[in-house]
Amino acid sequence: MRSKVIIIAAGLWMGLFCLAACGGADRRTYQYPETVVLFDDFQIKKNVYSPGVMKLYYRGGQFKNTPIRCYDANFEDLGDQFEYSFQNGVLTVQADFAEQISGLTIEDKDHDTVYHLRYLDSPQFAWLADTFWLDYGMMTMGDEARYYSDAERQAQAEQERAEHEQTRNVFALFEGTWISEDGVQKYVFSENEDGTHWYAEELWFDETEQKWNGWELCVESAFQTPYFGGEYSEDVAEHLQEIVLGNSDHAAADLHVLYDTQNAVILGGGLTYHRE
């Protein structure tokens, strides 16, 4: 009789152990050797997955109604069907896809920063942060080599080459000096000797001082789109391309130019500019 009791008790313990093991199999926890994101005042401690729930434990960061987006292992957006909350250093996400979450973006509008967290479902995550600097504008910080895969970096390099070629082609339309018909305003587009940097100047003539004043930007990028404004009549507008010359100083303005492809002139502010 005593041996039967022992066998029954052992069976009960084994059953409880199996239940506990099954419960543990549905829970995954990842802790990271490097926890600091951007600055020491925001650190990722660990990430815990269970059915329908992901809990990201962090220290620092003043998050409350901060917008987030969820991404899978390929950094594809998982959609809008989720609920989340920030409370006592824990971001809790409830969703059918919670266990698929590999990446997050956290948009800290109060501090002009967007955090990009990736590989949260691995022993070592990676991060980037887009943050605003008064003397530069928006700048991306973090370890891009760790954040992006080899294939993604190759695709980025190809895209950068394509954008560089596009900038070169757009700039070729304008290189030189363009004078307004009244002779008091002009654009000057030039490049350095090795063709690696482009410059655009918008100038106007000061009759009092008898000199040209204006501003210059170093062109980082250039693209063109059809003109959709209402300043010009339809027959004129159909030939207009809006050219945007991106300023390498991200805290400063870009230059927007309207180019009439039919007459090969620049239009703007009621003036027509012809190539000198």
Tab-separated table of C-alpha atoms in Angstrom:
chain	number	residue	atom	x	y	z
A	1	MET	CA	0.000	0.000	0.000
A	2	ARG	CA	2.815	2.394	0.925
A	3	SER	CA	4.571	1.758	-2.412
A	4	LYS	CA	1.342	2.554	-4.291
A	5	VAL	CA	1.073	5.911	-2.490
A	6	ILE	CA	4.678	6.710	-3.398
A	7	ILE	CA	4.039	5.797	-7.051
A	8	ILE	CA	0.861	7.958	-7.170
A	9	ALA	CA	2.692	10.902	-5.550
A	10	ALA	CA	5.572	10.533	-7.974
A	11	GLY	CA	3.086	10.494	-10.851
A	12	LEU	CA	1.465	13.700	-9.587
A	13	TRP	CA	4.861	15.428	-9.294
A	14	MET	CA	5.786	14.320	-12.813
A	15	GLY	CA	2.468	15.655	-14.127
A	16	LEU	CA	3.032	19.018	-12.438
A	17	PHE	CA	6.580	19.134	-13.796
A	18	CYS	CA	5.332	18.462	-17.327
A	19	LEU	CA	2.713	21.197	-17.007
A	20	ALA	CA	5.362	23.611	-15.806
A	21	ALA	CA	7.661	22.621	-18.644
A	22	CYS	CA	4.888	23.092	-21.196
A	23	GLY	CA	4.137	26.507	-19.778
A	24	GLY	CA	7.811	27.430	-19.963
A	25	ALA	CA	8.007	26.301	-23.584
A	26	ASP	CA	5.541	29.068	-24.488
A	27	ARG	CA	7.726	31.739	-22.915
A	28	ARG	CA	10.949	33.092	-24.434
A	29	THR	CA	13.248	35.587	-22.766
A	30	TYR	CA	16.143	37.460	-24.364
A	31	GLN	CA	18.693	39.499	-22.462
A	32	TYR	CA	21.417	41.513	-24.143
A	33	PRO	CA	25.107	42.074	-23.352
A	34	GLU	CA	24.879	45.690	-24.589
A	35	THR	CA	21.871	47.620	-23.399
A	36	VAL	CA	22.525	51.329	-24.029
A	37	VAL	CA	20.492	52.966	-26.813
A	38	LEU	CA	21.763	56.380	-28.001
A	39	PHE	CA	22.681	57.661	-24.522
A	40	ASP	CA	23.024	56.096	-21.063
A	41	ASP	CA	19.627	57.410	-19.988
A	42	PHE	CA	17.806	54.835	-22.166
A	43	GLN	CA	18.696	51.160	-21.866
A	44	ILE	CA	17.029	47.951	-23.018
A	45	LYS	CA	17.129	45.302	-20.278
A	46	LYS	CA	15.343	42.271	-21.725
A	47	ASN	CA	12.477	41.132	-23.951
A	48	VAL	CA	9.946	38.464	-22.978
A	49	TYR	CA	7.556	36.702	-25.367
A	50	SER	CA	4.493	34.702	-24.377
A	51	PRO	CA	1.368	33.818	-26.389
A	52	GLY	CA	-0.207	37.063	-27.615
A	53	VAL	CA	2.095	39.278	-25.537
A	54	MET	CA	5.539	40.820	-25.837
A	55	LYS	CA	7.079	42.680	-22.886
A	56	LEU	CA	10.106	44.891	-23.443
A	57	TYR	CA	11.824	45.896	-20.199
A	58	TYR	CA	13.810	49.123	-20.272
A	59	ARG	CA	15.353	51.733	-18.003
A	60	GLY	CA	15.050	55.479	-18.602
A	61	GLY	CA	13.090	56.986	-21.453
A	62	GLN	CA	10.050	59.129	-20.734
A	63	PHE	CA	7.405	57.260	-22.715
A	64	LYS	CA	3.666	57.438	-22.188
A	65	ASN	CA	1.472	57.844	-25.275
A	66	THR	CA	4.512	57.449	-27.499
A	67	PRO	CA	3.655	56.017	-30.965
A	68	ILE	CA	5.210	52.676	-31.878
A	69	ARG	CA	5.255	50.342	-34.875
A	70	CYS	CA	5.952	46.602	-34.855
A	71	TYR	CA	8.027	44.699	-37.424
A	72	ASP	CA	8.848	41.091	-38.183
A	73	ALA	CA	12.288	39.531	-38.715
A	74	ASN	CA	12.512	41.062	-42.218
A	75	PHE	CA	11.550	44.433	-40.754
A	76	GLU	CA	8.192	44.325	-42.531
A	77	ASP	CA	5.428	46.280	-40.787
A	78	LEU	CA	3.068	43.930	-38.922
A	79	GLY	CA	0.086	46.268	-39.151
A	80	ASP	CA	-2.249	48.155	-36.846
A	81	GLN	CA	-4.027	45.356	-35.000
A	82	PHE	CA	-2.291	45.645	-31.638
A	83	GLU	CA	-2.595	47.327	-28.257
A	84	TYR	CA	0.301	48.602	-26.218
A	85	SER	CA	1.199	50.503	-23.072
A	86	PHE	CA	4.264	51.943	-21.354
A	87	GLN	CA	4.187	51.429	-17.596
A	88	ASN	CA	6.899	51.232	-14.924
A	89	GLY	CA	9.697	50.550	-17.379
A	90	VAL	CA	7.827	47.935	-19.405
A	91	LEU	CA	6.444	48.239	-22.913
A	92	THR	CA	3.661	45.673	-23.255
A	93	VAL	CA	2.380	44.809	-26.726
A	94	GLN	CA	-0.722	42.645	-27.065
A	95	ALA	CA	-1.406	41.222	-30.523
A	96	ASP	CA	-1.961	37.978	-32.380
A	97	PHE	CA	1.454	38.570	-33.930
A	98	ALA	CA	3.223	39.435	-30.655
A	99	GLU	CA	5.597	36.453	-30.892
A	100	GLN	CA	6.620	37.522	-34.419
A	101	ILE	CA	7.815	40.954	-33.300
A	102	SER	CA	11.509	41.287	-34.028
A	103	GLY	CA	11.766	45.060	-34.406
A	104	LEU	CA	10.155	48.237	-33.115
A	105	THR	CA	10.164	51.922	-33.827
A	106	ILE	CA	9.466	54.205	-30.872
A	107	GLU	CA	8.716	57.808	-31.820
A	108	ASP	CA	9.706	60.093	-28.950
A	109	LYS	CA	8.163	63.332	-30.217
A	110	ASP	CA	8.990	65.245	-27.035
A	111	HIS	CA	12.708	64.817	-27.752
A	112	ASP	CA	12.590	64.809	-31.584
A	113	THR	CA	13.923	61.253	-31.677
A	114	VAL	CA	12.805	58.039	-33.371
A	115	TYR	CA	14.337	54.837	-32.001
A	116	HIS	CA	14.701	51.865	-34.362
A	117	LEU	CA	15.192	48.607	-32.442
A	118	ARG	CA	15.926	45.389	-34.303
A	119	TYR	CA	16.657	41.704	-33.617
A	120	LEU	CA	14.860	41.828	-30.271
A	121	ASP	CA	14.173	38.085	-30.679
A	122	SER	CA	17.873	37.235	-30.581
A	123	PRO	CA	20.564	37.371	-27.890
A	124	GLN	CA	21.901	40.660	-29.209
A	125	PHE	CA	19.743	43.434	-30.600
A	126	ALA	CA	20.819	46.387	-32.766
A	127	TRP	CA	19.565	49.963	-32.847
A	128	LEU	CA	19.579	53.206	-34.788
A	129	ALA	CA	18.184	56.551	-33.681
A	130	ASP	CA	17.073	59.483	-35.817
A	131	THR	CA	17.512	62.544	-33.633
A	132	PHE	CA	17.442	66.300	-34.177
A	133	TRP	CA	20.520	68.472	-33.595
A	134	LEU	CA	20.208	72.245	-33.708
A	135	ASP	CA	23.445	72.713	-35.659
A	136	TYR	CA	22.797	69.900	-38.150
A	137	GLY	CA	19.164	68.874	-38.330
A	138	MET	CA	18.048	65.240	-38.311
A	139	MET	CA	20.936	62.821	-37.964
A	140	THR	CA	21.021	59.031	-37.734
A	141	MET	CA	23.154	57.556	-34.973
A	142	GLY	CA	24.014	53.954	-34.158
A	143	ASP	CA	25.907	51.021	-35.655
A	144	GLU	CA	24.541	50.712	-39.195
A	145	ALA	CA	26.865	47.804	-40.027
A	146	ARG	CA	25.299	45.794	-37.215
A	147	TYR	CA	21.768	47.012	-37.826
A	148	TYR	CA	21.545	46.246	-41.563
A	149	SER	CA	22.183	42.899	-43.220
A	150	ASP	CA	24.775	42.497	-45.989
A	151	ALA	CA	21.998	42.346	-48.582
A	152	GLU	CA	20.391	45.497	-47.205
A	153	ARG	CA	23.707	47.358	-47.211
A	154	GLN	CA	24.303	46.302	-50.817
A	155	ALA	CA	20.816	47.500	-51.780
A	156	GLN	CA	21.474	50.803	-50.006
A	157	ALA	CA	24.774	51.238	-51.843
A	158	GLU	CA	23.044	50.614	-55.176
A	159	GLN	CA	20.327	53.092	-54.264
A	160	GLU	CA	22.922	55.694	-53.285
A	161	ARG	CA	24.695	55.193	-56.619
A	162	ALA	CA	21.383	55.617	-58.459
A	163	GLU	CA	20.554	58.758	-56.483
A	164	HIS	CA	24.039	60.140	-57.130
A	165	GLU	CA	23.630	59.530	-60.860
A	166	GLN	CA	20.180	61.129	-60.767
A	167	THR	CA	21.644	64.173	-59.001
A	168	ARG	CA	24.392	64.406	-61.613
A	169	ASN	CA	21.850	64.223	-64.465
A	170	VAL	CA	19.545	66.818	-62.920
A	171	PHE	CA	22.421	69.147	-62.180
A	172	ALA	CA	23.614	68.851	-65.783
A	173	LEU	CA	20.402	70.639	-66.839
A	174	PHE	CA	21.439	73.752	-64.938
A	175	GLU	CA	25.204	73.992	-64.793
A	176	GLY	CA	26.198	77.585	-65.487
A	177	THR	CA	24.630	80.991	-64.815
A	178	TRP	CA	20.988	81.926	-65.363
A	179	ILE	CA	20.007	85.613	-65.479
A	180	SER	CA	16.517	87.038	-65.023
A	181	GLU	CA	15.149	89.136	-67.891
A	182	ASP	CA	15.463	92.322	-65.809
A	183	GLY	CA	19.115	91.467	-65.081
A	184	VAL	CA	18.890	91.882	-61.298
A	185	GLN	CA	18.550	88.266	-60.176
A	186	LYS	CA	20.396	85.125	-61.104
A	187	TYR	CA	21.142	81.498	-60.304
A	188	VAL	CA	24.646	80.065	-60.502
A	189	PHE	CA	25.140	76.280	-60.600
A	190	SER	CA	28.680	74.886	-60.450
A	191	GLU	CA	30.708	71.865	-59.376
A	192	ASN	CA	34.154	71.413	-57.907
A	193	GLU	CA	37.125	70.264	-59.989
A	194	ASP	CA	36.721	66.535	-59.409
A	195	GLY	CA	32.949	66.632	-59.862
A	196	THR	CA	32.151	65.272	-56.409
A	197	HIS	CA	30.340	68.327	-55.037
A	198	TRP	CA	27.752	70.605	-56.592
A	199	TYR	CA	26.864	74.139	-55.549
A	200	ALA	CA	23.806	76.297	-56.197
A	201	GLU	CA	23.604	80.049	-55.593
A	202	GLU	CA	20.549	82.282	-55.640
A	203	LEU	CA	21.655	85.914	-56.029
A	204	TRP	CA	20.186	89.390	-56.432
A	205	PHE	CA	21.892	92.667	-57.319
A	206	ASP	CA	22.129	95.399	-54.665
A	207	GLU	CA	22.123	98.679	-56.579
A	208	THR	CA	23.102	100.671	-53.490
A	209	GLU	CA	26.252	98.665	-52.848
A	210	GLN	CA	26.680	97.690	-56.498
A	211	LYS	CA	27.281	94.037	-55.715
A	212	TRP	CA	25.577	90.656	-55.807
A	213	ASN	CA	24.144	89.277	-52.541
A	214	GLY	CA	22.528	85.933	-51.902
A	215	TRP	CA	23.017	82.483	-50.499
A	216	GLU	CA	24.708	79.246	-51.522
A	217	LEU	CA	24.055	75.629	-50.750
A	218	CYS	CA	26.109	72.498	-51.274
A	219	VAL	CA	23.854	70.101	-53.186
A	220	GLU	CA	23.562	66.680	-51.572
A	221	SER	CA	20.768	65.330	-53.774
A	222	ALA	CA	18.487	66.380	-56.592
A	223	PHE	CA	15.259	65.069	-58.043
A	224	GLN	CA	12.504	66.319	-60.294
A	225	THR	CA	8.745	65.870	-60.342
A	226	PRO	CA	5.973	67.252	-62.554
A	227	TYR	CA	4.693	70.654	-61.410
A	228	PHE	CA	1.308	70.511	-59.652
A	229	GLY	CA	0.932	74.123	-58.489
A	230	GLY	CA	-1.673	76.622	-59.625
A	231	GLU	CA	0.544	79.624	-60.320
A	232	TYR	CA	0.830	78.931	-64.049
A	233	SER	CA	-1.749	78.241	-66.725
A	234	GLU	CA	-2.349	74.676	-67.846
A	235	ASP	CA	-0.500	75.018	-71.140
A	236	VAL	CA	2.588	76.322	-69.290
A	237	ALA	CA	2.331	73.981	-66.302
A	238	GLU	CA	2.302	70.855	-68.459
A	239	HIS	CA	5.917	71.561	-69.439
A	240	LEU	CA	7.155	72.435	-65.961
A	241	GLN	CA	9.320	70.238	-63.781
A	242	GLU	CA	9.877	71.088	-60.132
A	243	ILE	CA	13.529	70.497	-59.278
A	244	VAL	CA	14.515	70.100	-55.625
A	245	LEU	CA	18.184	70.579	-54.811
A	246	GLY	CA	18.777	69.099	-51.363
A	247	ASN	CA	21.005	71.100	-49.043
A	248	SER	CA	23.803	69.080	-47.441
A	249	ASP	CA	23.202	71.259	-44.375
A	250	HIS	CA	20.067	69.502	-43.180
A	251	ALA	CA	19.205	72.327	-40.812
A	252	ALA	CA	18.996	74.775	-43.741
A	253	ALA	CA	16.540	75.139	-46.628
A	254	ASP	CA	16.621	73.245	-49.906
A	255	LEU	CA	16.381	75.073	-53.236
A	256	HIS	CA	13.223	74.593	-55.312
A	257	VAL	CA	13.453	75.533	-58.993
A	258	LEU	CA	10.803	75.396	-61.737
A	259	TYR	CA	12.259	74.330	-65.069
A	260	ASP	CA	10.342	74.853	-68.319
A	261	THR	CA	11.374	71.861	-70.445
A	262	GLN	CA	9.804	73.279	-73.614
A	263	ASN	CA	11.590	76.633	-73.568
A	264	ALA	CA	14.642	75.620	-71.485
A	265	VAL	CA	14.168	78.462	-68.992
A	266	ILE	CA	13.834	78.722	-65.213
A	267	LEU	CA	10.682	80.320	-63.842
A	268	GLY	CA	10.093	81.738	-60.390
A	269	GLY	CA	8.518	84.688	-58.595
A	270	GLY	CA	7.084	86.053	-61.808
A	271	LEU	CA	10.531	86.095	-63.429
A	272	THR	CA	12.026	84.129	-66.307
A	273	TYR	CA	15.692	83.169	-66.171
A	274	HIS	CA	17.710	82.436	-69.321
A	275	ARG	CA	21.038	80.685	-69.431
A	276	GLU	CA	23.825	83.257	-69.752
